[in-house]
């Protein structure tokens, strides 16, 4: 299998160079969601956002989720997430849920 000349090439985003050492406790997913959710939800490049829904909430991103930075699901995350699409251009990290926590896409 060779590379197809018509296929785009992909590489890590330069703005994520420090992502492995980024603090994943300061920016909550709920803080970057607009009240009306009319736009695509974007996890900014170079930023680690943690999922702070822990009560089994149903969360809908009707216009999609675009992970340019890092989206982290800690063990206590518990939610049902509905979205039209998920683009991962950065990092999606999910720890195994603890106790009664459930994560559904």
CSV table of C-alpha atoms in Angstrom, one decimal:
chain,number,residue,atom,x,y,z
A,1,UNK,CA,0.0,0.0,0.0
A,2,UNK,CA,1.6,3.2,-1.1
A,3,UNK,CA,0.6,6.8,-0.4
A,4,UNK,CA,-2.0,8.1,-2.9
A,5,UNK,CA,-0.8,11.4,-4.4
A,6,UNK,CA,-4.4,12.7,-4.1
A,7,UNK,CA,-4.6,12.0,-0.3
A,8,UNK,CA,-4.0,14.9,2.0
A,9,UNK,CA,-1.2,14.6,4.5
A,10,UNK,CA,-1.9,15.1,8.2
A,11,UNK,CA,0.5,16.3,10.9
A,12,UNK,CA,0.1,17.4,14.5
A,13,UNK,CA,-1.0,21.0,14.9
A,14,UNK,CA,1.9,23.2,15.9
A,15,UNK,CA,-0.2,25.0,18.5
A,16,UNK,CA,-0.4,21.7,20.4
A,17,UNK,CA,3.3,21.3,21.0
A,18,UNK,CA,3.0,21.8,24.8
A,19,UNK,CA,-0.3,19.9,25.1
A,20,UNK,CA,1.1,16.9,27.0
A,21,UNK,CA,2.0,19.2,29.9
A,22,UNK,CA,-1.1,21.4,29.7
A,23,UNK,CA,-3.2,21.7,32.8
A,24,UNK,CA,-6.4,19.6,32.4
A,25,UNK,CA,-8.1,21.0,35.5
A,26,UNK,CA,-8.7,24.6,34.6
A,27,UNK,CA,-11.0,24.7,31.5
A,28,UNK,CA,-14.3,22.9,31.9
A,29,UNK,CA,-16.3,21.8,28.8
A,30,UNK,CA,-19.4,23.6,30.1
A,31,UNK,CA,-17.4,26.8,30.0
A,32,UNK,CA,-16.8,26.7,26.3
A,33,UNK,CA,-20.4,25.8,25.3
A,34,UNK,CA,-22.6,28.6,24.2
A,35,UNK,CA,-26.1,28.6,25.8
A,36,UNK,CA,-27.8,28.1,22.5
A,37,UNK,CA,-25.3,25.7,21.0
A,38,UNK,CA,-25.9,27.1,17.6
A,39,UNK,CA,-22.2,26.9,16.6
A,40,UNK,CA,-19.9,23.9,16.4
A,41,UNK,CA,-18.3,23.4,19.8
A,42,UNK,CA,-14.6,23.9,19.5
A,43,UNK,CA,-11.9,22.7,21.9
A,44,UNK,CA,-9.2,25.3,21.2
A,45,UNK,CA,-5.8,24.3,19.9
A,46,UNK,CA,-3.2,24.2,22.7
A,47,UNK,CA,-5.8,24.0,25.5
A,48,UNK,CA,-6.8,21.0,27.5
A,49,UNK,CA,-10.5,20.9,28.3
A,50,UNK,CA,-12.0,18.5,30.9
A,51,UNK,CA,-15.5,17.1,30.8
A,52,UNK,CA,-17.2,18.4,33.9
A,53,UNK,CA,-20.6,16.8,33.5
A,54,UNK,CA,-20.8,14.2,36.3
A,55,UNK,CA,-24.6,13.7,36.8
A,56,UNK,CA,-25.5,11.7,33.7
A,57,UNK,CA,-26.7,14.8,31.9
A,58,UNK,CA,-27.8,14.5,28.3
A,59,UNK,CA,-25.7,17.1,26.3
A,60,UNK,CA,-26.4,17.9,22.7
A,61,UNK,CA,-24.0,19.6,20.3
A,62,UNK,CA,-26.3,19.8,17.3
A,63,UNK,CA,-23.6,21.4,15.1
A,64,UNK,CA,-20.8,19.1,16.1
A,65,UNK,CA,-17.7,18.9,18.2
A,66,UNK,CA,-14.3,19.9,16.9
A,67,UNK,CA,-11.4,18.9,19.1
A,68,UNK,CA,-8.4,21.0,18.0
A,69,UNK,CA,-6.7,20.8,21.4
A,70,UNK,CA,-7.3,18.1,24.0
A,71,UNK,CA,-10.6,16.9,25.4
A,72,UNK,CA,-10.2,14.8,28.6
A,73,UNK,CA,-12.9,12.6,30.1
A,74,UNK,CA,-11.8,12.0,33.7
A,75,UNK,CA,-13.0,8.9,35.6
A,76,UNK,CA,-16.0,10.8,37.2
A,77,UNK,CA,-17.4,12.1,33.9
A,78,UNK,CA,-20.9,10.8,33.4
A,79,UNK,CA,-23.0,12.0,30.4
A,80,UNK,CA,-24.8,11.1,27.2
A,81,UNK,CA,-23.4,13.2,24.4
A,82,UNK,CA,-25.3,13.7,21.2
A,83,UNK,CA,-23.7,15.4,18.2
A,84,UNK,CA,-23.8,15.5,14.5
A,85,UNK,CA,-20.0,14.8,14.2
A,86,UNK,CA,-16.8,14.7,16.2
A,87,UNK,CA,-13.6,15.9,14.5
A,88,UNK,CA,-10.4,15.1,16.4
A,89,UNK,CA,-7.5,17.2,15.1
A,90,UNK,CA,-5.9,17.2,18.6
A,91,UNK,CA,-6.3,14.6,21.4
A,92,UNK,CA,-9.4,12.8,22.8
A,93,UNK,CA,-8.5,11.1,26.1
A,94,UNK,CA,-11.0,9.0,28.0
A,95,UNK,CA,-10.2,7.3,31.3
A,96,UNK,CA,-12.3,4.3,32.3
A,97,UNK,CA,-15.4,5.5,34.2
A,98,UNK,CA,-15.4,4.9,37.9
A,99,UNK,CA,-18.3,3.7,40.1
A,100,UNK,CA,-21.6,4.5,38.5
A,101,UNK,CA,-20.2,6.9,35.9
A,102,UNK,CA,-21.3,6.2,32.3
A,103,UNK,CA,-20.1,8.0,29.1
A,104,UNK,CA,-22.2,7.5,25.9
A,105,UNK,CA,-21.7,9.0,22.5
